[in-house]
PDB file of C-alpha atoms in Angstrom:
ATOM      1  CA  UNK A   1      -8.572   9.400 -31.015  1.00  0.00           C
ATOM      2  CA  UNK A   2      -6.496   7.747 -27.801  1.00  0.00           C
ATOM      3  CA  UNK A   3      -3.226   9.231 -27.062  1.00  0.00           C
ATOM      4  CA  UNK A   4      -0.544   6.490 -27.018  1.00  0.00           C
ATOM      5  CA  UNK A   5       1.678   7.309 -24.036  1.00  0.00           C
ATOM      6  CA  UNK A   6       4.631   6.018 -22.745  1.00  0.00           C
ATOM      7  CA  UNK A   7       5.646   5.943 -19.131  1.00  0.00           C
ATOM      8  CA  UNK A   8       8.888   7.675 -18.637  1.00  0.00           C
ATOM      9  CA  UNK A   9       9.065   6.467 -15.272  1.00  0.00           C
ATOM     10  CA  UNK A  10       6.956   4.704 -12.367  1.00  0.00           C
ATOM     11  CA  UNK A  11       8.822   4.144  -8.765  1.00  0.00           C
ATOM     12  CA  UNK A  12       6.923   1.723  -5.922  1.00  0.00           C
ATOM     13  CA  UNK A  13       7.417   4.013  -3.122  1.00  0.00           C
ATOM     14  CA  UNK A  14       6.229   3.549   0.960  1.00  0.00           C
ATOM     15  CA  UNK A  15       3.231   5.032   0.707  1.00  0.00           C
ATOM     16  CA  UNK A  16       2.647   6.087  -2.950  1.00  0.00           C
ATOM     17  CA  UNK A  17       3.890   6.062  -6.694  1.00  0.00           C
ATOM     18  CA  UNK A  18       5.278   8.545  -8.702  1.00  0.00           C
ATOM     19  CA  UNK A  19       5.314   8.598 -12.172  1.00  0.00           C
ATOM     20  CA  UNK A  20       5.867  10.776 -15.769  1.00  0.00           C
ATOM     21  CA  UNK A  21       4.018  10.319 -18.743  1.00  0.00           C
ATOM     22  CA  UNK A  22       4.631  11.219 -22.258  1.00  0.00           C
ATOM     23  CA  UNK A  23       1.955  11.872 -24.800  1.00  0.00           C
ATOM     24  CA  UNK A  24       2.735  10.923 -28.256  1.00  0.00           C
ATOM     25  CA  UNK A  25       0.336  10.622 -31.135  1.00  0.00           C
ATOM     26  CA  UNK A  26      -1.078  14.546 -31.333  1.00  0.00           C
ATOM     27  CA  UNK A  27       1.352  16.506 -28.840  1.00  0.00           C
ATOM     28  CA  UNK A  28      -1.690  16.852 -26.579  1.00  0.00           C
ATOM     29  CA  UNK A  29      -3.352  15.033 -23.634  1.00  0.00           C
ATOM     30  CA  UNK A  30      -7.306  15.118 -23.415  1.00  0.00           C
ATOM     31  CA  UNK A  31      -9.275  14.744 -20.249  1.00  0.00           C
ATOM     32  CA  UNK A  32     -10.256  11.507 -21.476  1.00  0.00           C
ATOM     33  CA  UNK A  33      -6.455  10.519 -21.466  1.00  0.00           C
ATOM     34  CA  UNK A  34      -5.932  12.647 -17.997  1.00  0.00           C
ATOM     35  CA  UNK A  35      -8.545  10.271 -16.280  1.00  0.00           C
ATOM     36  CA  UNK A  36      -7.510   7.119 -17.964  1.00  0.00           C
ATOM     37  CA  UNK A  37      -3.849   7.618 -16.836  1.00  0.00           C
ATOM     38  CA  UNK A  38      -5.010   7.804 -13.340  1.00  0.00           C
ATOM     39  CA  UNK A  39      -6.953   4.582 -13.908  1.00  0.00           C
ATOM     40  CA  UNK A  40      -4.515   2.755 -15.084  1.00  0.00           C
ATOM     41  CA  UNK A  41      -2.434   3.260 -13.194  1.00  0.00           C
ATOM     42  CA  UNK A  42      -4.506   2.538  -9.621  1.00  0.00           C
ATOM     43  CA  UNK A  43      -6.110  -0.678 -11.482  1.00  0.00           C
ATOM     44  CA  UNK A  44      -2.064  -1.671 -11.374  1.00  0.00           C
ATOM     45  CA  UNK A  45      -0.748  -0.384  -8.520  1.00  0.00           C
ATOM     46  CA  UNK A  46      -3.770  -1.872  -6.552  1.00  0.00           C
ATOM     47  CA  UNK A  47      -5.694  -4.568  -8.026  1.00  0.00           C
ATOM     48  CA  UNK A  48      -2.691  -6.040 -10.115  1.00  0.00           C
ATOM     49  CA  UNK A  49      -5.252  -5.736 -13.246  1.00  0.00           C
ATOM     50  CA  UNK A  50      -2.477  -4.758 -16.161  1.00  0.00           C
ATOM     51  CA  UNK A  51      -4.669  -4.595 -19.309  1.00  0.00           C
ATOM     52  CA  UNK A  52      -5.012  -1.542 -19.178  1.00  0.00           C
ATOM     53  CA  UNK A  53      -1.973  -0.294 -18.346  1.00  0.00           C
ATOM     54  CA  UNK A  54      -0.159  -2.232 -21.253  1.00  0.00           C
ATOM     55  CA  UNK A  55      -2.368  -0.925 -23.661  1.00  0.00           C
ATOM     56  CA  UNK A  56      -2.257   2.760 -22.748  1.00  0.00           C
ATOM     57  CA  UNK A  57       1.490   2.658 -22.280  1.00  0.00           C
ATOM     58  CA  UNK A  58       3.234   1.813 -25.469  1.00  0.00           C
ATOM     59  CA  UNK A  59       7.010   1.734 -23.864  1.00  0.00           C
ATOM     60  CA  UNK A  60       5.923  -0.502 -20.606  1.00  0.00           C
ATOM     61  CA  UNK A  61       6.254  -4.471 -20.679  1.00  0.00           C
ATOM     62  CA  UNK A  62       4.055  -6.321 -18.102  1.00  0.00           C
ATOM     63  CA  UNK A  63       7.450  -7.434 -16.012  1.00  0.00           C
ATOM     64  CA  UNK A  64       6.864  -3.331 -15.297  1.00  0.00           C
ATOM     65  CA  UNK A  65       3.741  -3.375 -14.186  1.00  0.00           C
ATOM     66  CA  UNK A  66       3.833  -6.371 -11.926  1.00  0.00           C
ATOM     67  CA  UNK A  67       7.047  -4.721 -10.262  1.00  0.00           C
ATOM     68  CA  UNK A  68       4.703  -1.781  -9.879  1.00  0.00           C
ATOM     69  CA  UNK A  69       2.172  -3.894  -7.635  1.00  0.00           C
ATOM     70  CA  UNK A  70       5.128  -6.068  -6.187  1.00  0.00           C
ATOM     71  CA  UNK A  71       6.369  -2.537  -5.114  1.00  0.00           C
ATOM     72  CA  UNK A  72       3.365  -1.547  -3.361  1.00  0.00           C
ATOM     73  CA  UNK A  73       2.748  -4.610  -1.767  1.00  0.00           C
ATOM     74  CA  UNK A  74       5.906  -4.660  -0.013  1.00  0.00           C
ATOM     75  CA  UNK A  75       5.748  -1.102   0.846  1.00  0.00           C
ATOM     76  CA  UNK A  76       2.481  -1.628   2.517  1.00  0.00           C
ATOM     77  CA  UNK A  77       3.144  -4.826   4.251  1.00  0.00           C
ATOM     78  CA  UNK A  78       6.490  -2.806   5.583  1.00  0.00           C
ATOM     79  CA  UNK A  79       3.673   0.328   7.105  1.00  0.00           C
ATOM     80  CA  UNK A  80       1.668  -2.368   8.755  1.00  0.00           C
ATOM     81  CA  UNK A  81       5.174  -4.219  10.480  1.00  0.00           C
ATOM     82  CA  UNK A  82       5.668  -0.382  11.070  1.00  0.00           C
ATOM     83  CA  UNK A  83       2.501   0.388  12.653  1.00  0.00           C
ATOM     84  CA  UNK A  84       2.226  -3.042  14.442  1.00  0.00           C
ATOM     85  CA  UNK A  85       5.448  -4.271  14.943  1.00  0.00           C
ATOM     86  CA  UNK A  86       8.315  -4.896  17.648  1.00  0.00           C
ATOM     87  CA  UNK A  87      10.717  -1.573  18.085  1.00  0.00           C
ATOM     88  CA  UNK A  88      14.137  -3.240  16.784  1.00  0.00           C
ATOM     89  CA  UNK A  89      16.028  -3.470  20.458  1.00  0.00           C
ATOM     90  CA  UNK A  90      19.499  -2.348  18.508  1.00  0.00           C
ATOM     91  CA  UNK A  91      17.771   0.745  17.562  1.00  0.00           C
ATOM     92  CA  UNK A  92      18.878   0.199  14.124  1.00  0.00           C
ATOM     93  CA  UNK A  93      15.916   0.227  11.788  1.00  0.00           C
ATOM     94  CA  UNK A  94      12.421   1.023  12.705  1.00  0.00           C
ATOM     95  CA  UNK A  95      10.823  -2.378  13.323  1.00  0.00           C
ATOM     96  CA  UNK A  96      12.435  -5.219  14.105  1.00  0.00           C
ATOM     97  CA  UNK A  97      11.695  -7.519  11.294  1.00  0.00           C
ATOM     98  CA  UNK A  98      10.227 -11.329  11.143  1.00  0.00           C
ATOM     99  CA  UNK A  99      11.372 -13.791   9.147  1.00  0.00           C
ATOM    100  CA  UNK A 100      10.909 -13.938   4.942  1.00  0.00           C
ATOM    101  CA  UNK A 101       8.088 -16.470   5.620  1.00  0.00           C
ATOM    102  CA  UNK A 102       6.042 -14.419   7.487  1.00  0.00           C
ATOM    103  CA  UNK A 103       7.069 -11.006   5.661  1.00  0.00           C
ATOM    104  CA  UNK A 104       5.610 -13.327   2.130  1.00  0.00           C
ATOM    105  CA  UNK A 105       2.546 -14.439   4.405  1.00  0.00           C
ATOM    106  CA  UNK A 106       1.412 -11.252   5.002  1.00  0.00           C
ATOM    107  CA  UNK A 107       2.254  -9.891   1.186  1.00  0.00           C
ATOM    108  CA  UNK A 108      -0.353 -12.946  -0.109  1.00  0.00           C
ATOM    109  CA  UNK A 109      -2.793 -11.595   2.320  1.00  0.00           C
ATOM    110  CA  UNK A 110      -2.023  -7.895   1.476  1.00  0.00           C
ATOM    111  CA  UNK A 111      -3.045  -9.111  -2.349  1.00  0.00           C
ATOM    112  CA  UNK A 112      -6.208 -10.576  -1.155  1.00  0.00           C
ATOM    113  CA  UNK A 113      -6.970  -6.644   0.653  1.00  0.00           C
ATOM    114  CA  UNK A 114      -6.171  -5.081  -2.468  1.00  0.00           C
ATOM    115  CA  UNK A 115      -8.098  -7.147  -4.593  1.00  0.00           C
ATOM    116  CA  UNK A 116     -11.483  -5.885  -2.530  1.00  0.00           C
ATOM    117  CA  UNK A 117     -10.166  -1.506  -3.270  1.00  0.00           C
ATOM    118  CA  UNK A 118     -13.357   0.328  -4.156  1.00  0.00           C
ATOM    119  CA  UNK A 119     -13.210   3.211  -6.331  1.00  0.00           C
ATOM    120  CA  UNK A 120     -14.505   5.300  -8.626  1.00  0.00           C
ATOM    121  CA  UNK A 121     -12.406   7.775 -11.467  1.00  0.00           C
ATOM    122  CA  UNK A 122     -14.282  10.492 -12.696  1.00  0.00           C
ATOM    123  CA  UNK A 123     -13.854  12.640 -16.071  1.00  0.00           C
ATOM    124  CA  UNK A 124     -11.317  15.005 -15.732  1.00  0.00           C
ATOM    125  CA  UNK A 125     -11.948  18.952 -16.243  1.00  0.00           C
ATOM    126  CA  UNK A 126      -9.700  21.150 -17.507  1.00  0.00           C
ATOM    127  CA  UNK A 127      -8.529  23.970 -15.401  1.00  0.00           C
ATOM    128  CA  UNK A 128      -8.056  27.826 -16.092  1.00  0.00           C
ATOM    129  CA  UNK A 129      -4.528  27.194 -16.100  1.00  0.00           C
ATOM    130  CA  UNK A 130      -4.322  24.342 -18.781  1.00  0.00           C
ATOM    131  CA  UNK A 131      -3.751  21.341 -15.803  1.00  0.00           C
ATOM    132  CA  UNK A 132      -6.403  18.562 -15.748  1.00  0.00           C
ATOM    133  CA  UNK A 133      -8.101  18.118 -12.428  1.00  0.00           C
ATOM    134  CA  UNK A 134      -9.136  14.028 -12.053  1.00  0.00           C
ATOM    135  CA  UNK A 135     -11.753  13.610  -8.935  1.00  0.00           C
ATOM    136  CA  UNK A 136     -11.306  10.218  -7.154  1.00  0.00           C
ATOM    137  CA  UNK A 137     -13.894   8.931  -4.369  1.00  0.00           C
ATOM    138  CA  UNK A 138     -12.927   6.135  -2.517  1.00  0.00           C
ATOM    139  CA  UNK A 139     -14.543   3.891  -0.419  1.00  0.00           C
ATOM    140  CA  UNK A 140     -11.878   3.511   2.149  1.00  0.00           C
ATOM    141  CA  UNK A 141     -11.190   0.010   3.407  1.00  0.00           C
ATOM    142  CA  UNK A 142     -11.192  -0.741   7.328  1.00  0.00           C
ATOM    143  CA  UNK A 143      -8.810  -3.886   7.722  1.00  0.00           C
ATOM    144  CA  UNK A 144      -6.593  -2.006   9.958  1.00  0.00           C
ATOM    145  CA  UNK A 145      -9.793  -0.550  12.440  1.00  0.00           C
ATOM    146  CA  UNK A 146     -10.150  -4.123  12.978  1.00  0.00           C
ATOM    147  CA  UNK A 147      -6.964  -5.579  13.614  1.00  0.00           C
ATOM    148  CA  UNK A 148      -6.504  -2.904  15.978  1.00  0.00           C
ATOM    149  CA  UNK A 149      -9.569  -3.001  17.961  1.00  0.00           C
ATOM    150  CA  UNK A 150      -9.169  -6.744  18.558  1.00  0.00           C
ATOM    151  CA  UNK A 151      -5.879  -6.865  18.874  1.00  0.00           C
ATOM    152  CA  UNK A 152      -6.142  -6.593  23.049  1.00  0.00           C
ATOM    153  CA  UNK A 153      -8.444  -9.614  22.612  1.00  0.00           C
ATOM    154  CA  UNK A 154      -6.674 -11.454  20.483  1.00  0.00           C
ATOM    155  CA  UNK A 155      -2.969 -11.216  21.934  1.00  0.00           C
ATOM    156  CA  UNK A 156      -3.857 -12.639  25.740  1.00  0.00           C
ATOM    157  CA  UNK A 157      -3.296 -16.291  25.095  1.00  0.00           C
ATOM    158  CA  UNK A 158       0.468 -14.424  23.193  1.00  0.00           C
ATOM    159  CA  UNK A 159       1.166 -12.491  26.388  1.00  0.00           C
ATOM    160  CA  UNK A 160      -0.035 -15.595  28.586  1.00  0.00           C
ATOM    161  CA  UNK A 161       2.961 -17.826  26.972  1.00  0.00           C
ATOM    162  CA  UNK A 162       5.181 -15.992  27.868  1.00  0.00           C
ATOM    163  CA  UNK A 163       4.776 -14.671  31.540  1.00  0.00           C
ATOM    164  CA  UNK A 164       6.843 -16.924  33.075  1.00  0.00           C
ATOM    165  CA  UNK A 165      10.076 -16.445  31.039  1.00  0.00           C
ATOM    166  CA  UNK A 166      12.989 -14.831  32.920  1.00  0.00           C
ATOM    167  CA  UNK A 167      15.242 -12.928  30.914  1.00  0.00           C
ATOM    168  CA  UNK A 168      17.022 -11.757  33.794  1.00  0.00           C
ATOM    169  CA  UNK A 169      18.966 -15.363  33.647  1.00  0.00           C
ATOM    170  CA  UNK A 170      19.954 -15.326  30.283  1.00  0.00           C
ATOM    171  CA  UNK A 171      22.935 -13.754  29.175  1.00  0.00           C
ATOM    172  CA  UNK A 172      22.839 -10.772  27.110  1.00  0.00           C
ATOM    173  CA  UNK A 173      23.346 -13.082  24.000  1.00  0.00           C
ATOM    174  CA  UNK A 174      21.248 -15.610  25.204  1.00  0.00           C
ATOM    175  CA  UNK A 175      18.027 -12.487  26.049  1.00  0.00           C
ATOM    176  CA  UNK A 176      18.544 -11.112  22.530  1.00  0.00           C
ATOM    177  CA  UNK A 177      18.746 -14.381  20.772  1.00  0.00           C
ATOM    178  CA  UNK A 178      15.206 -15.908  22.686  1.00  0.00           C
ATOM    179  CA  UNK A 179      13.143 -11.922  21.419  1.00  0.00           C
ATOM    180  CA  UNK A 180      14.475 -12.081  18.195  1.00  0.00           C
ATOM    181  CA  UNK A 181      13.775 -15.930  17.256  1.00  0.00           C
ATOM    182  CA  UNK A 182      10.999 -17.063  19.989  1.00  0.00           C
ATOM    183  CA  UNK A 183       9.035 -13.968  21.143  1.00  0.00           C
ATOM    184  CA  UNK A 184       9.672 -11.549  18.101  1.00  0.00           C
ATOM    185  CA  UNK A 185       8.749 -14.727  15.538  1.00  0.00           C
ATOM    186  CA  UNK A 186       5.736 -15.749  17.611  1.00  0.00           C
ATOM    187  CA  UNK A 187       4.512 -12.062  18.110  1.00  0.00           C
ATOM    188  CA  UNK A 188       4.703 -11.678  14.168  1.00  0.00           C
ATOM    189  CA  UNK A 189       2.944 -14.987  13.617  1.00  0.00           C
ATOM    190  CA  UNK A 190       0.182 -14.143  15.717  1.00  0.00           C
ATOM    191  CA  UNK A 191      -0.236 -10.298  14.084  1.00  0.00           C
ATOM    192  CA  UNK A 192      -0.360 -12.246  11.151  1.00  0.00           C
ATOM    193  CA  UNK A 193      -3.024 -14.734  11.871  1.00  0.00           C
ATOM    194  CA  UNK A 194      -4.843 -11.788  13.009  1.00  0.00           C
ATOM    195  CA  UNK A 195      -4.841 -10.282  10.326  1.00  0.00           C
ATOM    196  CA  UNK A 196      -5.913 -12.931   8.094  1.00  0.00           C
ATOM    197  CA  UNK A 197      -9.121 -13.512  10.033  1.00  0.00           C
ATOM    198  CA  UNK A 198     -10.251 -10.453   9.728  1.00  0.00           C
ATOM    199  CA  UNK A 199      -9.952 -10.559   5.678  1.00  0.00           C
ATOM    200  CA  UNK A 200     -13.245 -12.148   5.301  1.00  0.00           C
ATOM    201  CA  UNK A 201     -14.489  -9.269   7.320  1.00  0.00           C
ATOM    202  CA  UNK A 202     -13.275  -6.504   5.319  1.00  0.00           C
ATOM    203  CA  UNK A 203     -15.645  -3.190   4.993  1.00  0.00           C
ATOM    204  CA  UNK A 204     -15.876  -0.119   3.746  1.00  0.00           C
ATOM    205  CA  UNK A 205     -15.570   3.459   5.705  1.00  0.00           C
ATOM    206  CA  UNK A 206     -17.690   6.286   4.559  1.00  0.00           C
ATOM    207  CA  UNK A 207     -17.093   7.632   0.859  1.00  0.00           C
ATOM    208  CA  UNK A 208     -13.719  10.129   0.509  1.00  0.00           C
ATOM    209  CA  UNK A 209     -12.426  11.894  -2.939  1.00  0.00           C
ATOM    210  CA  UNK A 210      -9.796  13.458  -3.530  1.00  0.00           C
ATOM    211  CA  UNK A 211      -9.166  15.384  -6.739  1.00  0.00           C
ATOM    212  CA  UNK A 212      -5.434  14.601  -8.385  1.00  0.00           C
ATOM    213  CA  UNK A 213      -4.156  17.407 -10.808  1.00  0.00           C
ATOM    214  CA  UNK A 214      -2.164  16.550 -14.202  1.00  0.00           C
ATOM    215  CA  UNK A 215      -0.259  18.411 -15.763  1.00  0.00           C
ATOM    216  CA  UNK A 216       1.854  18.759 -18.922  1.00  0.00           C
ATOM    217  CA  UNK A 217       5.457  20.390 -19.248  1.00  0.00           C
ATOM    218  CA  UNK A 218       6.908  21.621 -22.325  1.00  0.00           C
ATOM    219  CA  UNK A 219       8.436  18.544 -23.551  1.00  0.00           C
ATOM    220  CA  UNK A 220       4.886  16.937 -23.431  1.00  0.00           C
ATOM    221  CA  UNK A 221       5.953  14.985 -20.350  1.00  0.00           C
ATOM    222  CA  UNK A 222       2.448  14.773 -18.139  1.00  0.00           C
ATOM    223  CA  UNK A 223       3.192  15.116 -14.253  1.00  0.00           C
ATOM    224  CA  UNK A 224       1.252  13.898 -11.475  1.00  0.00           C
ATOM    225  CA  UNK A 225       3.152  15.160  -7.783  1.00  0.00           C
ATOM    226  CA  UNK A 226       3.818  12.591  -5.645  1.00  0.00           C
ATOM    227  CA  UNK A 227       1.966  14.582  -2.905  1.00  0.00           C
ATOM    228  CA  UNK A 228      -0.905  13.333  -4.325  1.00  0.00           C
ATOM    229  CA  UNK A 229      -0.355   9.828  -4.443  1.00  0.00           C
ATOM    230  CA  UNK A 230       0.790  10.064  -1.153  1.00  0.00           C
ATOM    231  CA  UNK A 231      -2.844  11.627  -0.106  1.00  0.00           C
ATOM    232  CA  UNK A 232      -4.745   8.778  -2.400  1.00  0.00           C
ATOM    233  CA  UNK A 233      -2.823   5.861  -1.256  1.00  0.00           C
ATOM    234  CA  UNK A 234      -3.512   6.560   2.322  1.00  0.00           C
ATOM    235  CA  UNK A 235      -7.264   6.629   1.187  1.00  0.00           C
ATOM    236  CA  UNK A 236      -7.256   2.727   0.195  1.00  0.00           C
ATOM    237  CA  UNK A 237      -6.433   1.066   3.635  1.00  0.00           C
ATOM    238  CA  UNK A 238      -7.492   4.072   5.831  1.00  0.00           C
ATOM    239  CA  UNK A 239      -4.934   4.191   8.687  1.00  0.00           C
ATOM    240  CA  UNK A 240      -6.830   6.340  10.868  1.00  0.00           C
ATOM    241  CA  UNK A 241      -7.422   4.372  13.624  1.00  0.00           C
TER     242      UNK A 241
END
């Protein structure tokens, strides 16, 4: 018989989710429930496919699992500003940021990279110790290889634009005000752009798993560390490049 649980909690972090379950109906989680949880809950966080997560969860509305994928879209889209982005020149915050237009842009396009996440839950096994161990393989998707190896390429006619400039005639004001608006914006725009042509592109790197453990405290609460979300989520969009 299926286990109704309920989700006690589910956080949209950086680079991962964390979340507590409770099993209900018979006290007990199977392996069958183990592996489904794990489902579920990528099918959400990834593909923005909630079916399955309503049904298993019996306490969880669909306005929580579409905050789940809005969370991890923004999360995402705020690694690849990270990893690609402008230094912020006050030192403040770790990427100087673009406008909301282009932060949304590149959140539609992060939906259409998600959309293509290949993977493959298999049937739990219970442990010695009374844990469930859940393999995942992945087929890792190489967006980011791409943008990076053409991003030389692509950002000459960028670079070009704006050779001539002299900063060393503007004010202070005037120096900060022309990165942040005109170079920063146009920078962002073009990262952007770049990264949308290289959508229709998308592949797949070689095959990785990784095997999540669940486990069950004494209060029936079912526990999955955030460790290993962190070490699945960076599976998805491999970053290795």
């Amino acid at each position: 018989m299926k286990t109704a649980c309920k989700s006690l909690l589910a956080l949209g972090m950086a680079l991962s989710m964390l979340f507590a379950l409770t099993a209900c109906d018979d006290g007990g989680l199977s392996k069958e429930d183990a592996s489904k949880c794990i489902q579920v809950e990528m099918d959400t966080t990834y593909k923005g496919e909630f079916d399955g997560f309503l049904d298993y969860y019996s306490n969880m509305t669909k306005s929580d699992a579409l905050d789940q994928y809005t969370n991890n879209l923004t999360g995402e889209v705020s690694n690849f500003l990270y990893m690609f982005g402008l230094d912020d020149p006050n030192g403040v915050e770790a990427y100087l940021s673009p406008s909301d237009g282009l932060v949304s842009r590149a959140e539609e396009l992060y939906k259409e990279i998600y959309s293509k996440s290949s993977y493959e839950v298999q049937p739990a096994t219970k442990q010695d110790d009374g844990t469930y161990a859940v393999k995942v393989v992945v087929q890792p998707i190489d967006i980011l290889h791409q943008v990076y190896e053409a991003s030389e390429t692509y950002f000459v006619d960028f670079f070009a634009r704006y050779e001539e400039v002299d900063t060393d005639s503007m004010s202070e004001e005037e120096a900060m005000d022309w990165f942040v608006n005109t170079y920063a914006e146009d920078y962002y725009a073009t990262l952007i752009d770049l990264l949308e042509s290289k959508v229709p592109t998308i592949g797949y790197l070689d095959d990785k798993s990784i095997v999540i453990q669940v486990d069950m405290d004494d209060d029936y609460n079912v526990l999955v560390t955030d460790e290993d979300w962190m070490n699945l989520d960076k599976l998805i969009i491999d970053r290795n490049f």
